XYZ file of C-alpha atoms in Angstrom:
328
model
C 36.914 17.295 -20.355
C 35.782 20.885 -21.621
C 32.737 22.121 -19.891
C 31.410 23.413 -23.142
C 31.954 23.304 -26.788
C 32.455 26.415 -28.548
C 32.581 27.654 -32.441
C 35.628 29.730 -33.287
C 35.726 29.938 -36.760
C 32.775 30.415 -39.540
C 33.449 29.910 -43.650
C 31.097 29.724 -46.485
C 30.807 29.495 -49.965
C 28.300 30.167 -52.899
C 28.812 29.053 -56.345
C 29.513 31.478 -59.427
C 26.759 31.190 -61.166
C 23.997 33.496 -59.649
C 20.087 32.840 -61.062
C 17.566 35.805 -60.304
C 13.561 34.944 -60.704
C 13.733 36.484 -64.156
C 16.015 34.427 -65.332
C 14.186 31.609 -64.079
C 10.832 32.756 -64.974
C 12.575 32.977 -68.702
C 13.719 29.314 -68.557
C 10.162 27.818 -67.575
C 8.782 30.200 -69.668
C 10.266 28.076 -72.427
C 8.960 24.799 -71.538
C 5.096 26.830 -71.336
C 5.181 27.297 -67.427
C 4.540 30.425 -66.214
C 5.922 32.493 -63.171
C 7.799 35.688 -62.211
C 9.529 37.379 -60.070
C 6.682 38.886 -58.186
C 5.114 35.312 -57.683
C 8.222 33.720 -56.576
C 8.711 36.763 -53.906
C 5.376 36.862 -52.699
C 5.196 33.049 -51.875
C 8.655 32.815 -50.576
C 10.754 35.943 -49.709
C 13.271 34.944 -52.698
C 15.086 36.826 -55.449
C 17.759 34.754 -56.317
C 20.161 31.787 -55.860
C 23.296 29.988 -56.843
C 23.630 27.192 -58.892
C 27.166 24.680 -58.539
C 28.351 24.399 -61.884
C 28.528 20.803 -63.411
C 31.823 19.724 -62.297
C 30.835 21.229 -58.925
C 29.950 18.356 -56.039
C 28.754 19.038 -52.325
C 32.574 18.117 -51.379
C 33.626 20.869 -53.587
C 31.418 23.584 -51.890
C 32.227 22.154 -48.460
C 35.889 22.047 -49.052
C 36.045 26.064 -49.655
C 34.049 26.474 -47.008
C 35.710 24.419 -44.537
C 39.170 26.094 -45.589
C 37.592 29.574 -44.875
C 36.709 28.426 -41.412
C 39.864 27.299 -40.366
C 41.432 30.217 -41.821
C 39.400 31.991 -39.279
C 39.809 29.444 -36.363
C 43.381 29.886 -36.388
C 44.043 25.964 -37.228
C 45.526 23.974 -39.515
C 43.692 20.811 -41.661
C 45.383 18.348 -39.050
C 44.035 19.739 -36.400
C 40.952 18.939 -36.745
C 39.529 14.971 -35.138
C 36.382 14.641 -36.380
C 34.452 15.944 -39.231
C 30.757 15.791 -39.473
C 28.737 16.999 -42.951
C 25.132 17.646 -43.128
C 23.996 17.024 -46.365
C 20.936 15.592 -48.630
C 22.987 16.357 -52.233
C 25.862 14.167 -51.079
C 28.814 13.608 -53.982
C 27.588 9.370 -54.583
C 24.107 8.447 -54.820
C 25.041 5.437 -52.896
C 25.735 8.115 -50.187
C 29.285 5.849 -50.022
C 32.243 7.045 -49.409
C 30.757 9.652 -47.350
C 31.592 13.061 -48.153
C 33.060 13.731 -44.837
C 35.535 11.701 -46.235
C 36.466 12.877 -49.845
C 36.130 16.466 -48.067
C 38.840 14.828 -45.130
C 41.115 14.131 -48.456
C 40.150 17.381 -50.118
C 41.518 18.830 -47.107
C 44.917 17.297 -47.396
C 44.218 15.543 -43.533
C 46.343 12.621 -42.676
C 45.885 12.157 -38.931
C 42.814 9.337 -39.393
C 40.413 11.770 -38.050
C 36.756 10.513 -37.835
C 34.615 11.673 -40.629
C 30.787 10.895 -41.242
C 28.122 12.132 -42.858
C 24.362 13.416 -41.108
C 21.432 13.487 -42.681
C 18.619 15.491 -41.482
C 17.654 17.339 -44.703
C 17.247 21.420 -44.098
C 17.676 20.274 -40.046
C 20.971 18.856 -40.907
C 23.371 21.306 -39.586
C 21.706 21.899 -35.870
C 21.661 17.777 -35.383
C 25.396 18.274 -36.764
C 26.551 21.202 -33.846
C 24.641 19.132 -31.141
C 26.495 16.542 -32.042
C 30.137 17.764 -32.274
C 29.048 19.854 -29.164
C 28.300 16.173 -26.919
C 31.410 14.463 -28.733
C 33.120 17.321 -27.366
C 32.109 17.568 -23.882
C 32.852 13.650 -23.375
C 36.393 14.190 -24.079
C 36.346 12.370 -26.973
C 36.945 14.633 -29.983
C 38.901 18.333 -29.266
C 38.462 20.543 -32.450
C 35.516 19.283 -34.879
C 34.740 20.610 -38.095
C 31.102 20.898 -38.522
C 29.690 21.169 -42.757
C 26.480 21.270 -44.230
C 26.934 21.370 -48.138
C 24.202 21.159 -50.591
C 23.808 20.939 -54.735
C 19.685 20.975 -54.199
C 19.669 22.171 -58.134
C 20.829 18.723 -58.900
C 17.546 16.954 -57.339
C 15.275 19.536 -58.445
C 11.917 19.381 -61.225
C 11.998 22.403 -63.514
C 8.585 21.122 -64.477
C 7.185 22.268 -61.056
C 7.805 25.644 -60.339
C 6.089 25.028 -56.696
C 9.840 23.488 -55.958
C 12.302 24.253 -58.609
C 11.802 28.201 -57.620
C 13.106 27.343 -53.567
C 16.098 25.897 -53.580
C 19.880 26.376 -54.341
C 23.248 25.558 -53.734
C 25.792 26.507 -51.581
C 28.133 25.533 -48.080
C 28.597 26.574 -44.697
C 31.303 25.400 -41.936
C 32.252 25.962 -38.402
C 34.980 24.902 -36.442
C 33.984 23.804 -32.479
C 36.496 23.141 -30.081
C 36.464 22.866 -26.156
C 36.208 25.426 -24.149
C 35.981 26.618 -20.343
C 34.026 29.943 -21.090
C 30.616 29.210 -22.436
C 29.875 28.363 -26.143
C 26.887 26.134 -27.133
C 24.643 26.763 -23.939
C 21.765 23.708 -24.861
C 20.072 22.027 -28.118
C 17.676 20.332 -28.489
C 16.271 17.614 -31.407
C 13.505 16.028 -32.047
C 11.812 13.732 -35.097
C 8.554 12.870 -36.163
C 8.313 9.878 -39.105
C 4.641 10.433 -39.786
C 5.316 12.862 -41.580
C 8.290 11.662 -43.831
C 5.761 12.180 -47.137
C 5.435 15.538 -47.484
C 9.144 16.416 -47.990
C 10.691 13.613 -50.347
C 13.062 12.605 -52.807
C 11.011 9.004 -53.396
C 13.128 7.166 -55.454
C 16.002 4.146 -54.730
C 17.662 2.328 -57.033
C 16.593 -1.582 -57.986
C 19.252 -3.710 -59.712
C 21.241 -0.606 -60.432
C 18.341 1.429 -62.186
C 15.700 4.074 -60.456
C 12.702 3.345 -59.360
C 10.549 5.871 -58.330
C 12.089 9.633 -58.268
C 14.636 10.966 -58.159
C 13.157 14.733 -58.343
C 12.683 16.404 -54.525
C 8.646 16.481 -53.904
C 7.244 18.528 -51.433
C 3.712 19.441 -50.005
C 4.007 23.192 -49.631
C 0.802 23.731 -47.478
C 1.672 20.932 -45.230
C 5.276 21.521 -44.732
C 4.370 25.600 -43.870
C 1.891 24.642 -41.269
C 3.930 22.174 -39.424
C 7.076 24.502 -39.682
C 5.502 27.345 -38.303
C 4.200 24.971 -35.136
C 7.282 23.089 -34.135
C 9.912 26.283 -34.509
C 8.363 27.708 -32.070
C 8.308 25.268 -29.689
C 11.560 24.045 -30.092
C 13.162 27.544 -29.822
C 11.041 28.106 -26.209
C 12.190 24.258 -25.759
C 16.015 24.942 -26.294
C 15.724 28.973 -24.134
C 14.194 27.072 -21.221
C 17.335 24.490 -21.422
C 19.273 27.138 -20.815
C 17.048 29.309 -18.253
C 17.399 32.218 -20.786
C 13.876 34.143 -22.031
C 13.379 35.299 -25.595
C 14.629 38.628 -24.736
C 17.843 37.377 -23.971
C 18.941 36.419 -27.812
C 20.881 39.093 -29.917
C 20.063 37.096 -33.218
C 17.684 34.573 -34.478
C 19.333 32.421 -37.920
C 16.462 30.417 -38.825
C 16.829 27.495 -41.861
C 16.290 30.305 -44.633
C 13.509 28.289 -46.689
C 10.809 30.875 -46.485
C 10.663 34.530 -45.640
C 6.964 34.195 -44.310
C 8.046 30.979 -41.715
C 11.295 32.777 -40.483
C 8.651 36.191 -39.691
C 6.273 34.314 -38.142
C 8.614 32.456 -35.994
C 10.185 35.170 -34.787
C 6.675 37.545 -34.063
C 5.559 34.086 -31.885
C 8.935 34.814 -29.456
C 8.297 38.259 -29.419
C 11.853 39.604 -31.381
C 12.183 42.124 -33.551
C 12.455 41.230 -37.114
C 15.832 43.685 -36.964
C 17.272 40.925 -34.769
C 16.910 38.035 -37.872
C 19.374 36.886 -40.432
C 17.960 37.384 -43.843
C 19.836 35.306 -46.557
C 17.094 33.567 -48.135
C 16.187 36.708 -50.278
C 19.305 36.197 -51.995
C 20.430 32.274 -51.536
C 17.630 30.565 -51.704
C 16.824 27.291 -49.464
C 20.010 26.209 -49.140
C 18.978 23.402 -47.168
C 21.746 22.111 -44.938
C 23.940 25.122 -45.381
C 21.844 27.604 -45.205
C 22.608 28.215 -41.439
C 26.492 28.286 -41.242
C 26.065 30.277 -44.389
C 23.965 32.755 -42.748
C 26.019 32.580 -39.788
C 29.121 33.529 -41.726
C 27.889 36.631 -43.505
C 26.184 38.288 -40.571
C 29.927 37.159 -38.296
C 31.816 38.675 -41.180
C 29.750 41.777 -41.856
C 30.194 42.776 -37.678
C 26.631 42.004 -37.250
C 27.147 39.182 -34.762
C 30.125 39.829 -32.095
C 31.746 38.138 -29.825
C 29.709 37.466 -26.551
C 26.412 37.399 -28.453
C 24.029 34.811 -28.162
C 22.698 33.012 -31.204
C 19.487 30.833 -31.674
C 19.685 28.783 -34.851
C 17.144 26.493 -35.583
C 16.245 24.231 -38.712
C 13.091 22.299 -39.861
C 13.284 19.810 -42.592
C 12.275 16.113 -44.631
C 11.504 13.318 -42.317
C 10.525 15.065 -40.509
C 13.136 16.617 -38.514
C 13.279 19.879 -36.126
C 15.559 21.336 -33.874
C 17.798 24.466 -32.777
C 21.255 25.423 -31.130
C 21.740 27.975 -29.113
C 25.099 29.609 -28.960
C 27.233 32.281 -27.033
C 29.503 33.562 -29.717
């Protein structure tokens, strides 16, 4: 058995089309609601955002992205024993097949692999890593392939521009694989159901028709305060795990959902902002994939290196929390 689990290969993906705050503030403009680009940055931290096009489903995104990870890792589509995606947007409503799955056939993989889907909403992809990263240690899986792939614009109400103004679409992907020089040094995860209301899409489907909503609802105020308490934590939480102090991390990737949560949280451990991955200016809440997206760019840009050690951590619907923290 591998003494740790370790991620050696990164891919993402954005869709084509790109959609700035002025052309959204055009669009809701049209249907009499009113917002800009100065409202939507103030509020948020974000400029713009990717929409998948029509034809375009989570597996799609994830597929791209999984292919540029493995590209990276050095492996080919068979090597991989166990695929995990972290998604809310999955390709059936039913959430069945999973889209592990149609991303497993996507992928051309024909060794039975595991596949299954997680869902955590925006904490999606560090409940995903911690659990590749304990498959792996028990011996049971060797290389896992670790997605979180969403199509938010799908799910969202143009009517409210407290929401529709957030989110977009996009995938991220690692590859883990055992290791005997240290990769994922601890995780940890936590849950709290009391608060599954304020972060919603409340609808389900009765003798094959909706009822309820099928439109994401969120209480901003609510979600922002309990964000900015529980990050924290859970980021001292996860350090002590591994006897390591704040000073000790070379980069912070928060869940990019908002510019003002991602400062705060990392003022409260004492980093320099410098020391943050910033994607959300430009992607959006990405939910899911908004980490191994992050991840990615700052890997493939030379901000990250080798040796580093990484603290991602993700809040999201349920309500979930929890962070990773990785040697690179």
């Amino acid at each position: 058995m591998a003494l740790y689990s370790k991620i050696i290969g990164t891919g993402s993906y954005l869709p084509e089309q790109r959609v700035t705050n002025e052309d959204l503030a055009t669009q809701l403009a049209a249907k009499g609601i009113e917002t800009s680009d100065e409202w939507i940055v103030s509020r948020s931290g974000i400029e713009a955002r990717h929409y998948a096009a029509p034809e375009q489903n989570a597996s799609d995104l994830a597929l791209i992205a999984a292919k540029n990870a493995l590209a990276m890792a050095g492996l080919l589509p068979n090597d991989i024993d166990l695929i995990i995606v972290a998604s809310s947007t999955p390709d059936f409503f039913g959430s069945f097949p999973s889209t592990a799955c149609i991303v497993q056939s996507k992928l051309g993989i024909t060794n039975h692999c595991a596949a299954v889907d997680m869902q955590a909403v925006c904490s999606g992809f560090v409940y995903a890593v911690s659990t590749a990263d304990s498959f792996i240690k028990s011996g049971a899986h060797k290389n896992v392939l670790v997605i979180g792939a969403e199509v938010f614009s799908r799910i969202l109400n143009f009517d409210d521009r407290g929401t529709c103004v957030l989110f977009g679409d996009g995938a991220g992907a690692i590859v883990m694989t055992g290791s005997d020089t240290p990769g994922i040094l601890a995780a940890k995860l936590h849950a709290d159901g009391r608060h599954a209301g304020i972060l919603s899409v409340p609808g389900t489907v009765t003798g094959g028709a909706l009822a309820g909503s099928a439109f994401l609802y969120m209480d901003g105020p609510a979600v922002f305060k309990l964000a900015v308490s529980v990050l924290e934590k859970v980021a001292r939480e996860t350090l002590e795990c591994a006897h390591m102090a704040p000073d000790q991390i070379d980069w912070l990737i928060p869940h990019q959902a908002n510019l003002r949560i991602m400062n705060s949280t990392a003022r409260k451990l004492g980093l320099a902002l410098e020391k943050m991955v910033v994607t959300v200016d430009q992607h959006g809440n990405t939910s899911s994939a908004s980490i191994p997206l992050a991840l990615d760019i700052a890997l493939r840009d030379g901000r990250v290196k080798k040796g580093d050690n990484v603290l991602m951590e993700g809040v999201g619907g349920g309500f979930t929390w929890g962070a990773v923290l990785a040697q690179m």
